[in-house]
PDB file of C-alpha atoms in Angstrom:
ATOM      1  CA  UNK A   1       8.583  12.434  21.723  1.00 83.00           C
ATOM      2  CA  UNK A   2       9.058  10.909  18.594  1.00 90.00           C
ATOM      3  CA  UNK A   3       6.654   8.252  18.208  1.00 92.00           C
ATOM      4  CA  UNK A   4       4.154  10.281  19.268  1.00 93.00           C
ATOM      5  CA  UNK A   5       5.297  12.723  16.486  1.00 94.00           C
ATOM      6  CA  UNK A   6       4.693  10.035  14.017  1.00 95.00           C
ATOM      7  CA  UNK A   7       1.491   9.507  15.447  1.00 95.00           C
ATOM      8  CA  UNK A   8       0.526  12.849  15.527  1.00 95.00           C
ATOM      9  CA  UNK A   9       2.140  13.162  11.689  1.00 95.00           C
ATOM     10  CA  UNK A  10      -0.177   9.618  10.803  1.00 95.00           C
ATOM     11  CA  UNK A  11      -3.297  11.405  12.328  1.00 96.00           C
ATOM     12  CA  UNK A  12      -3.052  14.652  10.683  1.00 95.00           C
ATOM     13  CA  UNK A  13      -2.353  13.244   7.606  1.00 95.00           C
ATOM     14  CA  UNK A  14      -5.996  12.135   7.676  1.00 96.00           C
ATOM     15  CA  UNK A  15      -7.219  14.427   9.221  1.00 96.00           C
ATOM     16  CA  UNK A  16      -5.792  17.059   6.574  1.00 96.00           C
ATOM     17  CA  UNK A  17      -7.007  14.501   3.963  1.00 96.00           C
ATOM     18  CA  UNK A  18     -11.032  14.770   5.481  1.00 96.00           C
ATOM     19  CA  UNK A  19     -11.048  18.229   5.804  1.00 96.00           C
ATOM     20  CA  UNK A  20      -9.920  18.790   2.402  1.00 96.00           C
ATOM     21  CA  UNK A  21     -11.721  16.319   0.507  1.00 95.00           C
ATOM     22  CA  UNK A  22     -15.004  17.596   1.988  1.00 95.00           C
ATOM     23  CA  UNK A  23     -14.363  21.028   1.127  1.00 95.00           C
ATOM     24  CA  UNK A  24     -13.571  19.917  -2.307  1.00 93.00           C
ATOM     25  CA  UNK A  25     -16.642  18.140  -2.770  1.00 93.00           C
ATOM     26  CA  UNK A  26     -19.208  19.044   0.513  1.00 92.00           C
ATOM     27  CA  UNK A  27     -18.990  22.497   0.489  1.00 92.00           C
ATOM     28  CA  UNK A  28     -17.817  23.002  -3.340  1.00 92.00           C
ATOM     29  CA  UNK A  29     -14.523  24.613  -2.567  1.00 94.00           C
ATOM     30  CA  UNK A  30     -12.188  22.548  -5.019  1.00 92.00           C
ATOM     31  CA  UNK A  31      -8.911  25.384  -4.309  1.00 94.00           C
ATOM     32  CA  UNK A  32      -8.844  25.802  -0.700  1.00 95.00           C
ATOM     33  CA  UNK A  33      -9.861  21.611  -0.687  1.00 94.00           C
ATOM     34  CA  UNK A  34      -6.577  21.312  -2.678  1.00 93.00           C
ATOM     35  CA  UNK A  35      -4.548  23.658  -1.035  1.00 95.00           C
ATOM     36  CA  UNK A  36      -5.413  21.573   2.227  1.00 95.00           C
ATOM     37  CA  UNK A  37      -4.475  18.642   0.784  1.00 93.00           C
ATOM     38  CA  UNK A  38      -1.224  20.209  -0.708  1.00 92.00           C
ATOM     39  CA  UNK A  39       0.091  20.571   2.911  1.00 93.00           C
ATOM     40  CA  UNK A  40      -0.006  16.854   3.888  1.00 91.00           C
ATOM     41  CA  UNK A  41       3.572  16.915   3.054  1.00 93.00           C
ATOM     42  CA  UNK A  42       4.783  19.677   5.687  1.00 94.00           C
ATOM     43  CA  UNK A  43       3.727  17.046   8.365  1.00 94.00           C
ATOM     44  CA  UNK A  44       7.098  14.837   7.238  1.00 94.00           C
ATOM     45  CA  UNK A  45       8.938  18.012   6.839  1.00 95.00           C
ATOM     46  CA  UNK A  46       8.064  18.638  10.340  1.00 95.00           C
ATOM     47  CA  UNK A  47       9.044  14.875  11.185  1.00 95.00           C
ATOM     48  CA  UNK A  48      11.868  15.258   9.498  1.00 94.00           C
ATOM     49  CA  UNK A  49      13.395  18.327  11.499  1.00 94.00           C
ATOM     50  CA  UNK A  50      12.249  17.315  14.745  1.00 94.00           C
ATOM     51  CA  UNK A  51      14.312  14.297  14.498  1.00 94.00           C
ATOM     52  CA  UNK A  52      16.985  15.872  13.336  1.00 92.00           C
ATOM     53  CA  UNK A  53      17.085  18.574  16.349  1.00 92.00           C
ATOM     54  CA  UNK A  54      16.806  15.647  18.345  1.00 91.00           C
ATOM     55  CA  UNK A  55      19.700  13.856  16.892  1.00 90.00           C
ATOM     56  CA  UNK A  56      21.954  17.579  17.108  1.00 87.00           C
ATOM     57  CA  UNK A  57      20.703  18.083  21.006  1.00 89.00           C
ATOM     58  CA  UNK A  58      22.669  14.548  21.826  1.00 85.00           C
ATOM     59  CA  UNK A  59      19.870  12.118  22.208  1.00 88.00           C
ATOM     60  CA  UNK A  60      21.085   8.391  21.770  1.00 89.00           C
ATOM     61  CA  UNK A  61      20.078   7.353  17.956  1.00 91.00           C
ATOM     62  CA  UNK A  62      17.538   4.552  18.503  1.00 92.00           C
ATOM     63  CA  UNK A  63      14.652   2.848  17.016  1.00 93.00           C
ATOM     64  CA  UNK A  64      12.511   5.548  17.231  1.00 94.00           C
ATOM     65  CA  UNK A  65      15.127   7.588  15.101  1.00 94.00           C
ATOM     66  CA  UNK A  66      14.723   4.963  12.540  1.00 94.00           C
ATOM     67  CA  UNK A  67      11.206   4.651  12.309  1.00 95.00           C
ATOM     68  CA  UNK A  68      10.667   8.020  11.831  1.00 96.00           C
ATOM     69  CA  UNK A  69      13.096   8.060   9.019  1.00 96.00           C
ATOM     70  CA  UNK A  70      10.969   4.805   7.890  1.00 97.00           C
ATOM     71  CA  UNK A  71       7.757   6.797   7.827  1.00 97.00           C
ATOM     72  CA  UNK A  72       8.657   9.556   5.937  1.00 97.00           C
ATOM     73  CA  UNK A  73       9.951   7.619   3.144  1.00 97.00           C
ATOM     74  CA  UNK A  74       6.663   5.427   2.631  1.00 96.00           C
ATOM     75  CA  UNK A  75       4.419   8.362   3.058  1.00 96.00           C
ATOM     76  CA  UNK A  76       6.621   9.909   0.513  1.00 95.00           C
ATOM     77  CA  UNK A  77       5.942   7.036  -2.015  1.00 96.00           C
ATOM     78  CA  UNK A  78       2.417   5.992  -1.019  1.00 96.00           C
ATOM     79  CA  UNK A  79       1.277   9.406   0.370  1.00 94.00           C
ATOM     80  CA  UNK A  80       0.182  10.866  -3.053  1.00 93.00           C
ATOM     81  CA  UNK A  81      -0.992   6.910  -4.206  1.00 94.00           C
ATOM     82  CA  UNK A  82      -3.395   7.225  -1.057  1.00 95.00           C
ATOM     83  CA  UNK A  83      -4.721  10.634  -1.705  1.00 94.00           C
ATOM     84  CA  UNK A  84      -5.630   9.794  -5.570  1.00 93.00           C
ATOM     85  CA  UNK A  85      -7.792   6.932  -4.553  1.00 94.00           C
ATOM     86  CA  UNK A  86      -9.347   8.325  -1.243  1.00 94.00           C
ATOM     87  CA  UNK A  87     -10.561  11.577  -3.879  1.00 93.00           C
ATOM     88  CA  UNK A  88     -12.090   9.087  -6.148  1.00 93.00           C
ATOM     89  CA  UNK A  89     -14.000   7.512  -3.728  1.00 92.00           C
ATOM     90  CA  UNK A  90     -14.739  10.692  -2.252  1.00 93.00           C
ATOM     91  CA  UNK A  91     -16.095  12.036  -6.283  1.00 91.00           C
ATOM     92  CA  UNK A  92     -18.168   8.873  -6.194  1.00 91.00           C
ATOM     93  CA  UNK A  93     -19.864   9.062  -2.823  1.00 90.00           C
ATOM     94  CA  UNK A  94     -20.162  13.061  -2.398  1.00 86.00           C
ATOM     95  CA  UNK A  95     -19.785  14.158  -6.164  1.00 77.00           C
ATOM     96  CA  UNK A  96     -21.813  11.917  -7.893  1.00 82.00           C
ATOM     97  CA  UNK A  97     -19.067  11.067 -10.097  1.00 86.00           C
ATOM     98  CA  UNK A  98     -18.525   7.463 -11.048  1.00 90.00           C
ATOM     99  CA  UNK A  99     -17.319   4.144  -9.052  1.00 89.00           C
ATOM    100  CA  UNK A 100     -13.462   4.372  -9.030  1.00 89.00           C
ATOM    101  CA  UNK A 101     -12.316   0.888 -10.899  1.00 87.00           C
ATOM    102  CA  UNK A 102     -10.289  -1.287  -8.295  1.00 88.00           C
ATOM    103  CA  UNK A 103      -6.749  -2.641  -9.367  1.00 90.00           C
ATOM    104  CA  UNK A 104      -7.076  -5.303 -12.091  1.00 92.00           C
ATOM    105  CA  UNK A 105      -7.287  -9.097 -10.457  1.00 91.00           C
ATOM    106  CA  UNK A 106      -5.435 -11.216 -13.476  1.00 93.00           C
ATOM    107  CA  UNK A 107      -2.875 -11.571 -16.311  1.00 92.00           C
ATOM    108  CA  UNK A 108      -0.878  -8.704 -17.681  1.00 93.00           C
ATOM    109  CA  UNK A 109      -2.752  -5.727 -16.133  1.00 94.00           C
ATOM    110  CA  UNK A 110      -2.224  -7.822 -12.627  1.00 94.00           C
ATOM    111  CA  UNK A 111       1.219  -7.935 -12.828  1.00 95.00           C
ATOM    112  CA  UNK A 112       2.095  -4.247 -14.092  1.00 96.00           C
ATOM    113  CA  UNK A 113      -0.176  -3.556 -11.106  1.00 96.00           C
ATOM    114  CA  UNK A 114       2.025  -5.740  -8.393  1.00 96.00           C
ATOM    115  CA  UNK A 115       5.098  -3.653  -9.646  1.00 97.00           C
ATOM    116  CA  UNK A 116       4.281  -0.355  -9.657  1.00 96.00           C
ATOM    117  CA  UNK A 117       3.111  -1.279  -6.156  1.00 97.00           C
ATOM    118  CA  UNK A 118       6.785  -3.041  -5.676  1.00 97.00           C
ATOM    119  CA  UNK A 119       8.129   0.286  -6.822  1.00 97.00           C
ATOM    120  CA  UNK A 120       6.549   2.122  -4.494  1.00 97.00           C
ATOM    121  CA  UNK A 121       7.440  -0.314  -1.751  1.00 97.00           C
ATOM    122  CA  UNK A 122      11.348  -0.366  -2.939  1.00 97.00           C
ATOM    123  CA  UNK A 123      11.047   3.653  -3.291  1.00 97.00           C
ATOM    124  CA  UNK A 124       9.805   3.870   0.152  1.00 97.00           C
ATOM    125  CA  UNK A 125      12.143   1.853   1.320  1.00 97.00           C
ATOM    126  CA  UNK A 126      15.516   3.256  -0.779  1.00 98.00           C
ATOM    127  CA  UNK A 127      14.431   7.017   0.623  1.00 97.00           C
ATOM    128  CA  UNK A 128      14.365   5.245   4.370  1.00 97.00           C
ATOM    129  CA  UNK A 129      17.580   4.014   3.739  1.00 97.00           C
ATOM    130  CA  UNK A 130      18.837   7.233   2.629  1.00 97.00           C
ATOM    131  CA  UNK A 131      17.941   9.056   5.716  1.00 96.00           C
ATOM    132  CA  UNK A 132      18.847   6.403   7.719  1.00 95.00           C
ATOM    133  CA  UNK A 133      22.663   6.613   6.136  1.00 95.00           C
ATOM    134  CA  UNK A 134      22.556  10.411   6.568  1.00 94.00           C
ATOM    135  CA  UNK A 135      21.854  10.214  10.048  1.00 92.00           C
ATOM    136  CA  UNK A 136      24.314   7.782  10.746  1.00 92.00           C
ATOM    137  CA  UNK A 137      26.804  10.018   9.003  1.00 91.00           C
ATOM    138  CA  UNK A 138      25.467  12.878  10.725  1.00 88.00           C
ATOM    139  CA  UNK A 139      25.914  11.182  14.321  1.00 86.00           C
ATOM    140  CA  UNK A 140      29.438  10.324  13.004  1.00 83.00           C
ATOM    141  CA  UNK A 141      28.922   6.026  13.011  1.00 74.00           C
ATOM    142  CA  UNK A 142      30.269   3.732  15.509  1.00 79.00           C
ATOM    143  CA  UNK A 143      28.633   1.402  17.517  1.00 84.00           C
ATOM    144  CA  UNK A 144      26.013   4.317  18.530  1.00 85.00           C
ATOM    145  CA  UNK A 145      24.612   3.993  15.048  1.00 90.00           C
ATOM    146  CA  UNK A 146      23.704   0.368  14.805  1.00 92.00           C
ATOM    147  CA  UNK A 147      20.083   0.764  15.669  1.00 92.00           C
ATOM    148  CA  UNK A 148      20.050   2.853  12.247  1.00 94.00           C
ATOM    149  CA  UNK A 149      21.939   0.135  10.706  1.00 94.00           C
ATOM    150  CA  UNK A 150      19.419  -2.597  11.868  1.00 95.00           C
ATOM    151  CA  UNK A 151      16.539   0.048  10.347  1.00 96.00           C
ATOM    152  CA  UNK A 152      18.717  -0.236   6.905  1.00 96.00           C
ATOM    153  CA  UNK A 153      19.241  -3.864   7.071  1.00 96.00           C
ATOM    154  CA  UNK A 154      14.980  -4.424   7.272  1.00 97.00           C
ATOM    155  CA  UNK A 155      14.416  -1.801   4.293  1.00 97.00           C
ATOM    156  CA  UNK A 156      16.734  -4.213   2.339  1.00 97.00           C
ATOM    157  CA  UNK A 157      14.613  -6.942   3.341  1.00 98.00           C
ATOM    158  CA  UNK A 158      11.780  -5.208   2.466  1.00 97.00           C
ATOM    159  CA  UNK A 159      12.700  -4.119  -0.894  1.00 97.00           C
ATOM    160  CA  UNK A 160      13.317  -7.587  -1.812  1.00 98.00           C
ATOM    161  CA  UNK A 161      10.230  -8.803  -0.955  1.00 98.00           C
ATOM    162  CA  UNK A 162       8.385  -6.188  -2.862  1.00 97.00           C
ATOM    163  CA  UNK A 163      10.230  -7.169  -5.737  1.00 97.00           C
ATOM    164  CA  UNK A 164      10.028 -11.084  -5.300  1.00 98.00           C
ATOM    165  CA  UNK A 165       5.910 -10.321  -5.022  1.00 97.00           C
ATOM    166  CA  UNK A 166       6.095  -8.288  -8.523  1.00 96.00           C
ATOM    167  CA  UNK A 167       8.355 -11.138 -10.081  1.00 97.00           C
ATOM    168  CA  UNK A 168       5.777 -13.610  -8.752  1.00 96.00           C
ATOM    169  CA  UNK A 169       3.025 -12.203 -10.542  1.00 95.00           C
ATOM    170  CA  UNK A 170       5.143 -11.979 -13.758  1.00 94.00           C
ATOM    171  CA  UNK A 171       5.847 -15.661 -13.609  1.00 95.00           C
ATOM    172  CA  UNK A 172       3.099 -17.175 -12.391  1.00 93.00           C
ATOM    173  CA  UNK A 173       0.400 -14.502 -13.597  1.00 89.00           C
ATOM    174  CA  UNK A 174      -3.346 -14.715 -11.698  1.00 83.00           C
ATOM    175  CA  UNK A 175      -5.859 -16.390 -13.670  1.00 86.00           C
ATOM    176  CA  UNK A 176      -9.639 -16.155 -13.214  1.00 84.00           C
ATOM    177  CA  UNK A 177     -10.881 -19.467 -12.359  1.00 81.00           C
ATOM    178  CA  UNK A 178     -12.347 -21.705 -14.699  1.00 76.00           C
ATOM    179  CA  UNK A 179     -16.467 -22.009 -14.376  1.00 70.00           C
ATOM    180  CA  UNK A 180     -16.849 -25.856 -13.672  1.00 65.00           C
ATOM    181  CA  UNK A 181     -18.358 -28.134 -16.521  1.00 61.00           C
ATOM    182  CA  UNK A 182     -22.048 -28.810 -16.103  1.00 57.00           C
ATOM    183  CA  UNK A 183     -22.509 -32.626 -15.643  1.00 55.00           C
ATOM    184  CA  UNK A 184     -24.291 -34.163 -18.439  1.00 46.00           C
ATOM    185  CA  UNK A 185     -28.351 -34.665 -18.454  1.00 45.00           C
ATOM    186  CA  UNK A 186     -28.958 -38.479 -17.711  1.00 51.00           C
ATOM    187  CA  UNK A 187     -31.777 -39.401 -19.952  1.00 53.00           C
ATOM    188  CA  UNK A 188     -34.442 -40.279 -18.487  1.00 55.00           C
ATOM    189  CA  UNK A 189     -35.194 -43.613 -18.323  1.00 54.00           C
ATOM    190  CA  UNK A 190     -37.855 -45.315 -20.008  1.00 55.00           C
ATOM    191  CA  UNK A 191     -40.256 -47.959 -18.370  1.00 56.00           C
ATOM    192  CA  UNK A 192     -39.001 -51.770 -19.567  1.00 54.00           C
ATOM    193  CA  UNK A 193     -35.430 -50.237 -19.708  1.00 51.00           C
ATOM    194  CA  UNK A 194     -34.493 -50.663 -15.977  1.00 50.00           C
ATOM    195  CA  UNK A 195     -32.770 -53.766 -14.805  1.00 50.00           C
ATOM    196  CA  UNK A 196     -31.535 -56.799 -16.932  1.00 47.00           C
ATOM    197  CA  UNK A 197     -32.477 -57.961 -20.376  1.00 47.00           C
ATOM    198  CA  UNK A 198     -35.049 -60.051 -19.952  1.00 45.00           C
ATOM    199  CA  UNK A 199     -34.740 -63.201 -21.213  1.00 45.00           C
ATOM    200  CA  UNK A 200     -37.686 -64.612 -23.249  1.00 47.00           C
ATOM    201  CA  UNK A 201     -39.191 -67.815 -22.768  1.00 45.00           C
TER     202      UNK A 201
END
C-alpha cells in the first residue's frame, strides 16, 4: 500500500501541477491556477500520515517505510524548485512570455549553481533522515528498525556526494572550450618555385 501511495503521491503531483498551470495561463485563471498548485504539498502530508498509521497498526518497518520517508523529504526540497521552472516554461509556451534562461554552463555562476543544487540534495536528504530517526524512535529501535537505519546510512551517502559534486565545480570550475586556431594560409605557390634550385649551366 505504500509504494503505490508514493506513486499515486508522484502522479498527482503532476497532475495537480498540469491542471493548475493551464488554468493559470489556458484559461486565464492565475488564483484558482495557484491555489491548485498550493495543494501539491497535502499529497506528502497525506504520505506522511498514512505511513505513520501504518507504522501505529503494527506493520513490520521496511523499505517501503523508508522510501516514503525518502520521498517526502526531496519533494520537500525540489518540489517548489520544480514548480518555478515548469511555470516558466509554461509563461513561455502558453503566455507568450519569454524563454526561461537554463542554469549557467561555466565559471563562477556554474559553481554557485552546482551548490544550491547540492543544498537541495543534502536538504532532501537531512529531512529523510529526520523522519527516518523519528520513526525508528517511534517503533522503539532494535533490530526491527534496521531497514530505517540502512535508509539513513544511503541519505548520508547521498549528501556527500551532493556536496563532493558542488566542491568539484568550485575547484575545478567548467570552462567553455577554446575555438581551435585556424591553420595558416599556405601561399600559393608561384610557377619556377616548385622543386629544387636549379642549378645554372
Amino acid at each position: 500500500m505504500i509504494v503505490t501511495l508514493i506513486i499515486a503521491c508522484e502522479v498527482g503531483f503532476w497532475v495537480l501541477l498540469a491542471v493548475g498551470l493551464a488554468l493559470r495561463y489556458l484559461a486565464r485563471m492565475p488564483r484558482t491556477g495557484a491555489a491548485v498548485l498550493l495543494c501539491e504539498p497535502l499529497l506528502e502530508v497525506v504520505l506522511l500520515i498514512v505511513t505513520a498509521v501504518d507504522l501505529k497498526n503494527g506493520a513490520e518497518p521496511d523499505w517501503k517505510h523508508g522510501l516514503a520517508a525518502v520521498y517526502i523529504g526531496f519533494t520537500a526540497t525540489h518540489g517548489h524548485y520544480m514548480v518555478k521552472w515548469a511555470d516558466g516554461h509554461a509563461l513561455h509556451l502558453l503566455g507568450k512570455g519569454p524563454r526561461p534562461a537554463g542554469p549557467p554552463r561555466y565559471g563562477t555562476a556554474r559553481a554557485v549553481h552546482e551548490w544550491k543544487m547540492g543544498a537541495r540534495g543534502i536538504g532532501g536528504a537531512a529531512i529523510a533522515a529526520a523522519l527516518l530517526q523519528a520513526a525508528i524512535w517511534y517503533v522503539g529501535g532494535g533490530e526491527q528498525s534496521e531497514p530505517l537505519r540502512a535508509w539513513q546510512q544511503r541519505m548520508g551517502m547521498v549528501a556527500v556526494i551532493c556536496l563532493l559534486i558542488a566542491v568539484s565545480y568550485t575547484v575545478w570550475p567548467k570552462q567553455p572550450k577554446q575555438p581551435k586556431q585556424p591553420e595558416e594560409l599556405k601561399q600559393p605557390e608561384q610557377p619556377g618555385d616548385a622543386g629544387t634550385t636549379a642549378v645554372r649551366k
